[in-house]
Amino acid sequence: MQIDPMNSNSKNAPALSTQDLLIQAANRMNTDEYLELLHTTYDPVYSLLLNYQCAVMVIETKFNVLNNRLSLQAEHNPIESIKSRVKSLESIIRKLENRNLPLTLESVEENLQDVAGLRVICSFVDDIYKIEECLLAQEDVTLINRKDYIKEPKPNGYRSLHLIIKTPIYTENGKKEMFVEIQLRTIAMDFWASLEHKLMYKKNINPEIAEKLAEELAECAQISKDLDLKMLRIRDRIVSE
Ligand code: GTP
Ligand code: MG
């Protein structure tokens, strides 16, 4: 199934929002044709995005269950907060385009592993690995890819544990395996990554200033790493007292 309105020769065309494309189509068609286009094009797209939303709900519930169960032993909630999102249709199309992949729904399902995403913010570094272990032990969770940027931070200082998993959702049409991207971080890692993200996406920034800020962020990455370690040690001492 083609994602039709987006499948124009978009290489040379200026970037148009979904809304612009729909307005263009509306101007060319009568109402019946337009409604037909919306149905044939958007129903399957909406259905796919909803499947990803369901996968997010399933995984979020697993984390909430683990948070409750683990807080029994650990005397604290290992998970501070969970943020989740389904990639917007526009971001999906841009990613397919950037990678020269077909703009079809099958292509989304086969090639994009981060349409459904959850970010799990933990208090302490060891909580991250405990949560990972408990999640991956579940028989309906299959690990597809793992990147440990905590053990091996990125050159800019970025730290987080990234997992790509597959998990089934059960719809009215049966079982469907869905990819889900999970990022596990401490509060300190998340604080750093949010600020670094702002710098990355800042447009028209003076290159000298950008370089200076990147250096300062690299220093902050080290400070946040030290902080995580120190907080862990303090917690262990409190627990053993
Ligand atoms: P994508 O094509 O962006 O998904 O990258 P990838 O397949 O190389 O995956 P990777 O696991 O490296 O990164 C996926 C996601 O992690 C990104 O979309 C960001 O949300 C986050 N991330 C990765 N690196 C950085 C970084 O250096 N800084 C920040 N702030 N976030 C990062
Ligand atoms: Mg991504």
PDB file of C-alpha atoms and ligand atoms in Angstrom:
ATOM      1  CA  MET A   1       0.000   0.000   0.000  1.00  0.00           C
ATOM      2  CA  GLN A   2       1.546   3.311  -1.098  1.00  0.00           C
ATOM      3  CA  ILE A   3       1.466   6.344   1.126  1.00  0.00           C
ATOM      4  CA  ASP A   4       0.091   8.115  -1.897  1.00  0.00           C
ATOM      5  CA  PRO A   5       0.160  11.851  -1.248  1.00  0.00           C
ATOM      6  CA  MET A   6       3.774  11.645  -0.168  1.00  0.00           C
ATOM      7  CA  ASN A   7       4.889   9.622  -3.137  1.00  0.00           C
ATOM      8  CA  SER A   8       5.219  12.590  -5.486  1.00  0.00           C
ATOM      9  CA  ASN A   9       8.670  13.313  -6.874  1.00  0.00           C
ATOM     10  CA  SER A  10       9.543  14.794  -3.535  1.00  0.00           C
ATOM     11  CA  LYS A  11      13.321  14.743  -4.173  1.00  0.00           C
ATOM     12  CA  ASN A  12      13.147  18.083  -5.997  1.00  0.00           C
ATOM     13  CA  ALA A  13       9.954  19.485  -4.581  1.00  0.00           C
ATOM     14  CA  PRO A  14      10.074  21.796  -1.571  1.00  0.00           C
ATOM     15  CA  ALA A  15       9.125  20.014   1.653  1.00  0.00           C
ATOM     16  CA  LEU A  16       5.355  20.102   2.071  1.00  0.00           C
ATOM     17  CA  SER A  17       3.533  19.328   5.273  1.00  0.00           C
ATOM     18  CA  THR A  18       0.847  16.635   5.337  1.00  0.00           C
ATOM     19  CA  GLN A  19      -1.694  19.430   5.649  1.00  0.00           C
ATOM     20  CA  ASP A  20      -0.384  21.259   2.517  1.00  0.00           C
ATOM     21  CA  LEU A  21      -0.593  18.051   0.502  1.00  0.00           C
ATOM     22  CA  LEU A  22      -4.143  17.400   1.644  1.00  0.00           C
ATOM     23  CA  ILE A  23      -5.203  20.945   0.797  1.00  0.00           C
ATOM     24  CA  GLN A  24      -3.646  20.593  -2.665  1.00  0.00           C
ATOM     25  CA  ALA A  25      -5.532  17.341  -3.199  1.00  0.00           C
ATOM     26  CA  ALA A  26      -8.766  18.878  -1.914  1.00  0.00           C
ATOM     27  CA  ASN A  27      -8.491  21.697  -4.446  1.00  0.00           C
ATOM     28  CA  ARG A  28      -8.177  19.225  -7.316  1.00  0.00           C
ATOM     29  CA  MET A  29     -11.027  16.878  -6.363  1.00  0.00           C
ATOM     30  CA  ASN A  30     -14.720  16.905  -5.638  1.00  0.00           C
ATOM     31  CA  THR A  31     -15.844  16.015  -2.123  1.00  0.00           C
ATOM     32  CA  ASP A  32     -16.592  12.341  -2.824  1.00  0.00           C
ATOM     33  CA  GLU A  33     -13.225  11.790  -4.487  1.00  0.00           C
ATOM     34  CA  TYR A  34     -11.507  13.580  -1.636  1.00  0.00           C
ATOM     35  CA  LEU A  35     -13.228  11.480   1.041  1.00  0.00           C
ATOM     36  CA  GLU A  36     -12.358   8.336  -0.924  1.00  0.00           C
ATOM     37  CA  LEU A  37      -8.709   9.438  -1.023  1.00  0.00           C
ATOM     38  CA  LEU A  38      -8.731  10.049   2.727  1.00  0.00           C
ATOM     39  CA  HIS A  39     -10.199   6.605   3.367  1.00  0.00           C
ATOM     40  CA  THR A  40      -7.968   4.607   1.058  1.00  0.00           C
ATOM     41  CA  THR A  41      -4.841   6.483   2.047  1.00  0.00           C
ATOM     42  CA  TYR A  42      -5.255   7.313   5.673  1.00  0.00           C
ATOM     43  CA  ASP A  43      -7.151   4.308   7.058  1.00  0.00           C
ATOM     44  CA  PRO A  44      -4.212   1.908   6.544  1.00  0.00           C
ATOM     45  CA  VAL A  45      -1.733   4.541   7.739  1.00  0.00           C
ATOM     46  CA  TYR A  46      -3.828   5.266  10.816  1.00  0.00           C
ATOM     47  CA  SER A  47      -4.196   1.541  11.458  1.00  0.00           C
ATOM     48  CA  LEU A  48      -0.426   1.017  11.332  1.00  0.00           C
ATOM     49  CA  LEU A  49       0.299   3.981  13.615  1.00  0.00           C
ATOM     50  CA  LEU A  50      -2.327   2.668  16.020  1.00  0.00           C
ATOM     51  CA  ASN A  51      -0.536  -0.706  16.079  1.00  0.00           C
ATOM     52  CA  TYR A  52       2.638   1.085  17.156  1.00  0.00           C
ATOM     53  CA  GLN A  53       0.636   2.971  19.796  1.00  0.00           C
ATOM     54  CA  CYS A  54      -0.660  -0.371  21.088  1.00  0.00           C
ATOM     55  CA  ALA A  55       2.883  -1.750  21.240  1.00  0.00           C
ATOM     56  CA  VAL A  56       3.910   1.300  23.281  1.00  0.00           C
ATOM     57  CA  MET A  57       1.000   0.660  25.663  1.00  0.00           C
ATOM     58  CA  VAL A  58       1.982  -3.004  26.061  1.00  0.00           C
ATOM     59  CA  ILE A  59       5.619  -2.189  26.843  1.00  0.00           C
ATOM     60  CA  GLU A  60       4.741   0.729  29.104  1.00  0.00           C
ATOM     61  CA  THR A  61       2.537  -1.611  31.138  1.00  0.00           C
ATOM     62  CA  LYS A  62       5.401  -4.089  31.420  1.00  0.00           C
ATOM     63  CA  PHE A  63       7.622  -1.318  32.823  1.00  0.00           C
ATOM     64  CA  ASN A  64       4.929  -0.210  35.277  1.00  0.00           C
ATOM     65  CA  VAL A  65       4.520  -3.790  36.492  1.00  0.00           C
ATOM     66  CA  LEU A  66       8.292  -4.170  36.890  1.00  0.00           C
ATOM     67  CA  ASN A  67       8.516  -0.853  38.701  1.00  0.00           C
ATOM     68  CA  ASN A  68       5.936  -1.983  41.234  1.00  0.00           C
ATOM     69  CA  ARG A  69       7.393  -5.447  41.680  1.00  0.00           C
ATOM     70  CA  LEU A  70      11.005  -4.302  41.979  1.00  0.00           C
ATOM     71  CA  SER A  71      10.147  -1.550  44.450  1.00  0.00           C
ATOM     72  CA  LEU A  72       9.197  -4.337  46.892  1.00  0.00           C
ATOM     73  CA  GLN A  73      12.812  -5.540  47.117  1.00  0.00           C
ATOM     74  CA  ALA A  74      14.732  -2.377  46.349  1.00  0.00           C
ATOM     75  CA  GLU A  75      12.895  -0.060  48.761  1.00  0.00           C
ATOM     76  CA  HIS A  76      12.751   2.527  46.025  1.00  0.00           C
ATOM     77  CA  ASN A  77      11.018   2.802  42.664  1.00  0.00           C
ATOM     78  CA  PRO A  78      13.671   1.951  40.077  1.00  0.00           C
ATOM     79  CA  ILE A  79      11.795   3.919  37.427  1.00  0.00           C
ATOM     80  CA  GLU A  80      11.461   7.655  37.906  1.00  0.00           C
ATOM     81  CA  SER A  81       9.378   8.303  34.793  1.00  0.00           C
ATOM     82  CA  ILE A  82       8.522   6.954  31.365  1.00  0.00           C
ATOM     83  CA  LYS A  83       8.158   9.040  28.230  1.00  0.00           C
ATOM     84  CA  SER A  84       6.681   7.476  25.137  1.00  0.00           C
ATOM     85  CA  ARG A  85       5.888   8.504  21.607  1.00  0.00           C
ATOM     86  CA  VAL A  86       4.912   7.201  18.207  1.00  0.00           C
ATOM     87  CA  LYS A  87       6.901   8.862  15.437  1.00  0.00           C
ATOM     88  CA  SER A  88       4.860  11.371  13.445  1.00  0.00           C
ATOM     89  CA  LEU A  89       3.923  10.490   9.875  1.00  0.00           C
ATOM     90  CA  GLU A  90       6.123  13.333   8.668  1.00  0.00           C
ATOM     91  CA  SER A  91       9.189  12.063  10.553  1.00  0.00           C
ATOM     92  CA  ILE A  92       8.533   8.546   9.244  1.00  0.00           C
ATOM     93  CA  ILE A  93       8.425   9.756   5.650  1.00  0.00           C
ATOM     94  CA  ARG A  94      11.523  11.929   6.053  1.00  0.00           C
ATOM     95  CA  LYS A  95      13.472   9.007   7.505  1.00  0.00           C
ATOM     96  CA  LEU A  96      12.433   6.681   4.650  1.00  0.00           C
ATOM     97  CA  GLU A  97      13.369   9.362   2.140  1.00  0.00           C
ATOM     98  CA  ASN A  98      16.743  10.102   3.754  1.00  0.00           C
ATOM     99  CA  ARG A  99      17.588   6.408   3.572  1.00  0.00           C
ATOM    100  CA  ASN A 100      16.275   6.053   0.008  1.00  0.00           C
ATOM    101  CA  LEU A 101      13.766   3.459   1.142  1.00  0.00           C
ATOM    102  CA  PRO A 102      10.375   2.894  -0.520  1.00  0.00           C
ATOM    103  CA  LEU A 103       7.592   5.104   0.799  1.00  0.00           C
ATOM    104  CA  THR A 104       5.237   2.247   1.563  1.00  0.00           C
ATOM    105  CA  LEU A 105       3.672   0.923   4.730  1.00  0.00           C
ATOM    106  CA  GLU A 106       5.452  -2.424   4.268  1.00  0.00           C
ATOM    107  CA  SER A 107       8.713  -0.512   4.104  1.00  0.00           C
ATOM    108  CA  VAL A 108       7.894   1.276   7.385  1.00  0.00           C
ATOM    109  CA  GLU A 109       7.245  -2.059   9.090  1.00  0.00           C
ATOM    110  CA  GLU A 110      10.319  -3.754   7.671  1.00  0.00           C
ATOM    111  CA  ASN A 111      12.881  -0.963   7.851  1.00  0.00           C
ATOM    112  CA  LEU A 112      12.035   1.395  10.705  1.00  0.00           C
ATOM    113  CA  GLN A 113      12.619   0.069  14.172  1.00  0.00           C
ATOM    114  CA  ASP A 114      11.975   3.271  16.088  1.00  0.00           C
ATOM    115  CA  VAL A 115       8.408   4.223  15.140  1.00  0.00           C
ATOM    116  CA  ALA A 116       7.307   3.176  18.619  1.00  0.00           C
ATOM    117  CA  GLY A 117       9.646   4.569  21.256  1.00  0.00           C
ATOM    118  CA  LEU A 118       9.876   4.627  25.034  1.00  0.00           C
ATOM    119  CA  ARG A 119      12.369   6.426  27.222  1.00  0.00           C
ATOM    120  CA  VAL A 120      12.678   5.006  30.704  1.00  0.00           C
ATOM    121  CA  ILE A 121      14.293   7.288  33.254  1.00  0.00           C
ATOM    122  CA  CYS A 122      15.798   5.475  36.232  1.00  0.00           C
ATOM    123  CA  SER A 123      17.225   6.799  39.461  1.00  0.00           C
ATOM    124  CA  PHE A 124      20.413   4.756  39.468  1.00  0.00           C
ATOM    125  CA  VAL A 125      22.597   3.082  36.844  1.00  0.00           C
ATOM    126  CA  ASP A 126      22.140  -0.413  38.291  1.00  0.00           C
ATOM    127  CA  ASP A 127      18.346   0.007  38.039  1.00  0.00           C
ATOM    128  CA  ILE A 128      18.780   0.336  34.262  1.00  0.00           C
ATOM    129  CA  TYR A 129      20.430  -3.076  33.939  1.00  0.00           C
ATOM    130  CA  LYS A 130      17.973  -4.700  36.355  1.00  0.00           C
ATOM    131  CA  ILE A 131      15.006  -3.391  34.367  1.00  0.00           C
ATOM    132  CA  GLU A 132      16.660  -4.538  31.124  1.00  0.00           C
ATOM    133  CA  GLU A 133      17.259  -8.031  32.509  1.00  0.00           C
ATOM    134  CA  CYS A 134      13.665  -8.376  33.713  1.00  0.00           C
ATOM    135  CA  LEU A 135      12.221  -7.094  30.442  1.00  0.00           C
ATOM    136  CA  LEU A 136      14.337  -9.345  28.235  1.00  0.00           C
ATOM    137  CA  ALA A 137      13.512 -12.380  30.377  1.00  0.00           C
ATOM    138  CA  GLN A 138       9.875 -12.111  29.279  1.00  0.00           C
ATOM    139  CA  GLU A 139       8.952 -14.647  26.632  1.00  0.00           C
ATOM    140  CA  ASP A 140       7.012 -12.190  24.474  1.00  0.00           C
ATOM    141  CA  VAL A 141       9.967  -9.803  24.265  1.00  0.00           C
ATOM    142  CA  THR A 142      12.621 -10.551  21.637  1.00  0.00           C
ATOM    143  CA  LEU A 143      15.845  -8.574  21.611  1.00  0.00           C
ATOM    144  CA  ILE A 144      16.751  -7.397  18.112  1.00  0.00           C
ATOM    145  CA  ASN A 145      19.565  -4.957  18.825  1.00  0.00           C
ATOM    146  CA  ARG A 146      21.360  -3.567  21.874  1.00  0.00           C
ATOM    147  CA  LYS A 147      23.676  -0.567  22.117  1.00  0.00           C
ATOM    148  CA  ASP A 148      25.237   0.141  25.473  1.00  0.00           C
ATOM    149  CA  TYR A 149      26.259   3.781  25.343  1.00  0.00           C
ATOM    150  CA  ILE A 150      26.695   3.678  29.124  1.00  0.00           C
ATOM    151  CA  LYS A 151      29.605   1.234  28.985  1.00  0.00           C
ATOM    152  CA  GLU A 152      30.828   2.903  25.789  1.00  0.00           C
ATOM    153  CA  PRO A 153      29.615   6.515  25.605  1.00  0.00           C
ATOM    154  CA  LYS A 154      29.446   8.273  22.242  1.00  0.00           C
ATOM    155  CA  PRO A 155      32.383  10.621  21.473  1.00  0.00           C
ATOM    156  CA  ASN A 156      30.228  13.630  22.434  1.00  0.00           C
ATOM    157  CA  GLY A 157      29.598  12.073  25.869  1.00  0.00           C
ATOM    158  CA  TYR A 158      26.096  10.715  25.195  1.00  0.00           C
ATOM    159  CA  ARG A 159      25.138   7.870  27.546  1.00  0.00           C
ATOM    160  CA  SER A 160      22.044   5.633  27.523  1.00  0.00           C
ATOM    161  CA  LEU A 161      21.203   1.986  27.001  1.00  0.00           C
ATOM    162  CA  HIS A 162      19.355   1.430  23.718  1.00  0.00           C
ATOM    163  CA  LEU A 163      17.303  -1.676  23.007  1.00  0.00           C
ATOM    164  CA  ILE A 164      15.349  -2.577  19.908  1.00  0.00           C
ATOM    165  CA  ILE A 165      12.868  -5.290  20.731  1.00  0.00           C
ATOM    166  CA  LYS A 166       9.993  -7.039  19.043  1.00  0.00           C
ATOM    167  CA  THR A 167       6.797  -7.725  20.903  1.00  0.00           C
ATOM    168  CA  PRO A 168       3.399  -9.033  19.806  1.00  0.00           C
ATOM    169  CA  ILE A 169       0.178  -7.082  19.960  1.00  0.00           C
ATOM    170  CA  TYR A 170      -3.134  -8.872  19.599  1.00  0.00           C
ATOM    171  CA  THR A 171      -5.584  -7.075  17.316  1.00  0.00           C
ATOM    172  CA  GLU A 172      -9.017  -8.006  15.944  1.00  0.00           C
ATOM    173  CA  ASN A 173      -7.064  -9.459  12.986  1.00  0.00           C
ATOM    174  CA  GLY A 174      -4.792 -11.584  15.122  1.00  0.00           C
ATOM    175  CA  LYS A 175      -1.224 -11.318  16.355  1.00  0.00           C
ATOM    176  CA  LYS A 176       1.227  -8.749  15.010  1.00  0.00           C
ATOM    177  CA  GLU A 177       4.891  -8.478  15.957  1.00  0.00           C
ATOM    178  CA  MET A 178       5.977  -4.875  16.383  1.00  0.00           C
ATOM    179  CA  PHE A 179       9.394  -3.231  16.714  1.00  0.00           C
ATOM    180  CA  VAL A 180       9.841  -0.960  19.732  1.00  0.00           C
ATOM    181  CA  GLU A 181      12.845   1.237  20.558  1.00  0.00           C
ATOM    182  CA  ILE A 182      13.636   1.592  24.250  1.00  0.00           C
ATOM    183  CA  GLN A 183      16.118   4.068  25.702  1.00  0.00           C
ATOM    184  CA  LEU A 184      17.034   3.568  29.351  1.00  0.00           C
ATOM    185  CA  ARG A 185      18.815   6.409  31.153  1.00  0.00           C
ATOM    186  CA  THR A 186      19.397   7.904  34.563  1.00  0.00           C
ATOM    187  CA  ILE A 187      18.029  11.339  35.450  1.00  0.00           C
ATOM    188  CA  ALA A 188      21.541  12.772  34.973  1.00  0.00           C
ATOM    189  CA  MET A 189      21.920  11.155  31.520  1.00  0.00           C
ATOM    190  CA  ASP A 190      18.514  12.468  30.490  1.00  0.00           C
ATOM    191  CA  PHE A 191      19.283  15.991  31.692  1.00  0.00           C
ATOM    192  CA  TRP A 192      22.494  15.983  29.645  1.00  0.00           C
ATOM    193  CA  ALA A 193      20.889  14.479  26.520  1.00  0.00           C
ATOM    194  CA  SER A 194      18.039  17.007  26.543  1.00  0.00           C
ATOM    195  CA  LEU A 195      20.442  19.937  26.582  1.00  0.00           C
ATOM    196  CA  GLU A 196      22.735  18.400  23.962  1.00  0.00           C
ATOM    197  CA  HIS A 197      19.687  17.763  21.760  1.00  0.00           C
ATOM    198  CA  LYS A 198      18.851  21.495  21.947  1.00  0.00           C
ATOM    199  CA  LEU A 199      22.349  22.334  20.723  1.00  0.00           C
ATOM    200  CA  MET A 200      22.174  19.779  17.895  1.00  0.00           C
ATOM    201  CA  TYR A 201      18.909  21.180  16.590  1.00  0.00           C
ATOM    202  CA  LYS A 202      19.789  24.854  17.024  1.00  0.00           C
ATOM    203  CA  LYS A 203      19.914  26.396  13.579  1.00  0.00           C
ATOM    204  CA  ASN A 204      22.243  29.218  12.459  1.00  0.00           C
ATOM    205  CA  ILE A 205      24.523  28.911  15.461  1.00  0.00           C
ATOM    206  CA  ASN A 206      27.985  30.473  15.165  1.00  0.00           C
ATOM    207  CA  PRO A 207      30.387  27.520  14.563  1.00  0.00           C
ATOM    208  CA  GLU A 208      32.931  28.802  17.103  1.00  0.00           C
ATOM    209  CA  ILE A 209      30.271  29.125  19.770  1.00  0.00           C
ATOM    210  CA  ALA A 210      28.885  25.692  18.849  1.00  0.00           C
ATOM    211  CA  GLU A 211      32.339  24.157  19.273  1.00  0.00           C
ATOM    212  CA  LYS A 212      32.816  25.846  22.647  1.00  0.00           C
ATOM    213  CA  LEU A 213      29.400  24.659  23.826  1.00  0.00           C
ATOM    214  CA  ALA A 214      30.147  21.110  22.637  1.00  0.00           C
ATOM    215  CA  GLU A 215      33.351  21.179  24.717  1.00  0.00           C
ATOM    216  CA  GLU A 216      31.434  22.379  27.760  1.00  0.00           C
ATOM    217  CA  LEU A 217      28.837  19.682  27.203  1.00  0.00           C
ATOM    218  CA  ALA A 218      31.603  17.072  27.032  1.00  0.00           C
ATOM    219  CA  GLU A 219      32.779  18.317  30.460  1.00  0.00           C
ATOM    220  CA  CYS A 220      29.202  18.093  31.758  1.00  0.00           C
ATOM    221  CA  ALA A 221      28.977  14.522  30.433  1.00  0.00           C
ATOM    222  CA  GLN A 222      31.942  13.601  32.628  1.00  0.00           C
ATOM    223  CA  ILE A 223      30.413  15.408  35.617  1.00  0.00           C
ATOM    224  CA  SER A 224      27.106  13.582  35.111  1.00  0.00           C
ATOM    225  CA  LYS A 225      28.939  10.251  34.903  1.00  0.00           C
ATOM    226  CA  ASP A 226      30.747  11.014  38.169  1.00  0.00           C
ATOM    227  CA  LEU A 227      27.472  12.112  39.741  1.00  0.00           C
ATOM    228  CA  ASP A 228      25.750   8.843  38.785  1.00  0.00           C
ATOM    229  CA  LEU A 229      28.592   6.857  40.316  1.00  0.00           C
ATOM    230  CA  LYS A 230      28.646   8.915  43.505  1.00  0.00           C
ATOM    231  CA  MET A 231      24.867   8.733  43.960  1.00  0.00           C
ATOM    232  CA  LEU A 232      25.032   4.956  43.531  1.00  0.00           C
ATOM    233  CA  ARG A 233      27.731   4.669  46.227  1.00  0.00           C
ATOM    234  CA  ILE A 234      25.805   6.894  48.625  1.00  0.00           C
ATOM    235  CA  ARG A 235      22.652   4.850  48.073  1.00  0.00           C
ATOM    236  CA  ASP A 236      24.538   1.610  48.749  1.00  0.00           C
ATOM    237  CA  ARG A 237      25.909   3.032  51.996  1.00  0.00           C
ATOM    238  CA  ILE A 238      22.450   4.198  53.085  1.00  0.00           C
ATOM    239  CA  VAL A 239      21.026   0.744  52.313  1.00  0.00           C
ATOM    240  CA  SER A 240      23.818  -1.096  54.186  1.00  0.00           C
ATOM    241  CA  GLU A 241      23.562   1.141  57.306  1.00  0.00           C
TER     242      GLU A 241
HETATM  243  P1  GTP B   1      18.544   6.921  14.333  1.00  0.00           P
HETATM  244  O1  GTP B   1      18.543   6.748  12.858  1.00  0.00           O
HETATM  245  O2  GTP B   1      18.451   8.369  14.760  1.00  0.00           O
HETATM  246  O3  GTP B   1      17.489   6.098  14.990  1.00  0.00           O
HETATM  247  O4  GTP B   1      19.963   6.488  14.851  1.00  0.00           O
HETATM  248  P2  GTP B   1      20.639   5.052  15.037  1.00  0.00           P
HETATM  249  O5  GTP B   1      19.898   4.010  14.335  1.00  0.00           O
HETATM  250  O6  GTP B   1      22.099   5.216  14.787  1.00  0.00           O
HETATM  251  O7  GTP B   1      20.355   4.773  16.566  1.00  0.00           O
HETATM  252  P3  GTP B   1      20.997   5.239  17.922  1.00  0.00           P
HETATM  253  O8  GTP B   1      20.638   4.114  18.821  1.00  0.00           O
HETATM  254  O9  GTP B   1      22.428   5.650  17.882  1.00  0.00           O
HETATM  255  O10 GTP B   1      20.156   6.558  18.311  1.00  0.00           O
HETATM  256  C1  GTP B   1      18.776   6.541  18.366  1.00  0.00           C
HETATM  257  C2  GTP B   1      18.232   7.668  19.237  1.00  0.00           C
HETATM  258  O11 GTP B   1      19.024   7.866  20.425  1.00  0.00           O
HETATM  259  C3  GTP B   1      18.216   9.049  18.605  1.00  0.00           C
HETATM  260  O12 GTP B   1      17.073   9.222  17.809  1.00  0.00           O
HETATM  261  C4  GTP B   1      18.222   9.959  19.845  1.00  0.00           C
HETATM  262  O13 GTP B   1      16.928  10.000  20.442  1.00  0.00           O
HETATM  263  C5  GTP B   1      19.131   9.224  20.779  1.00  0.00           C
HETATM  264  N1  GTP B   1      20.531   9.639  20.610  1.00  0.00           N
HETATM  265  C6  GTP B   1      21.511   8.940  20.010  1.00  0.00           C
HETATM  266  N2  GTP B   1      22.673   9.618  20.039  1.00  0.00           N
HETATM  267  C7  GTP B   1      22.428  10.785  20.665  1.00  0.00           C
HETATM  268  C8  GTP B   1      23.241  11.928  20.993  1.00  0.00           C
HETATM  269  O14 GTP B   1      24.428  11.992  20.708  1.00  0.00           O
HETATM  270  N3  GTP B   1      22.632  12.945  21.668  1.00  0.00           N
HETATM  271  C9  GTP B   1      21.310  12.909  22.021  1.00  0.00           C
HETATM  272  N4  GTP B   1      20.814  13.972  22.685  1.00  0.00           N
HETATM  273  N5  GTP B   1      20.522  11.860  21.716  1.00  0.00           N
HETATM  274  C10 GTP B   1      21.063  10.816  21.042  1.00  0.00           C
HETATM  275 MG    MG B   2      15.677   7.156  16.026  1.00  0.00          MG
END
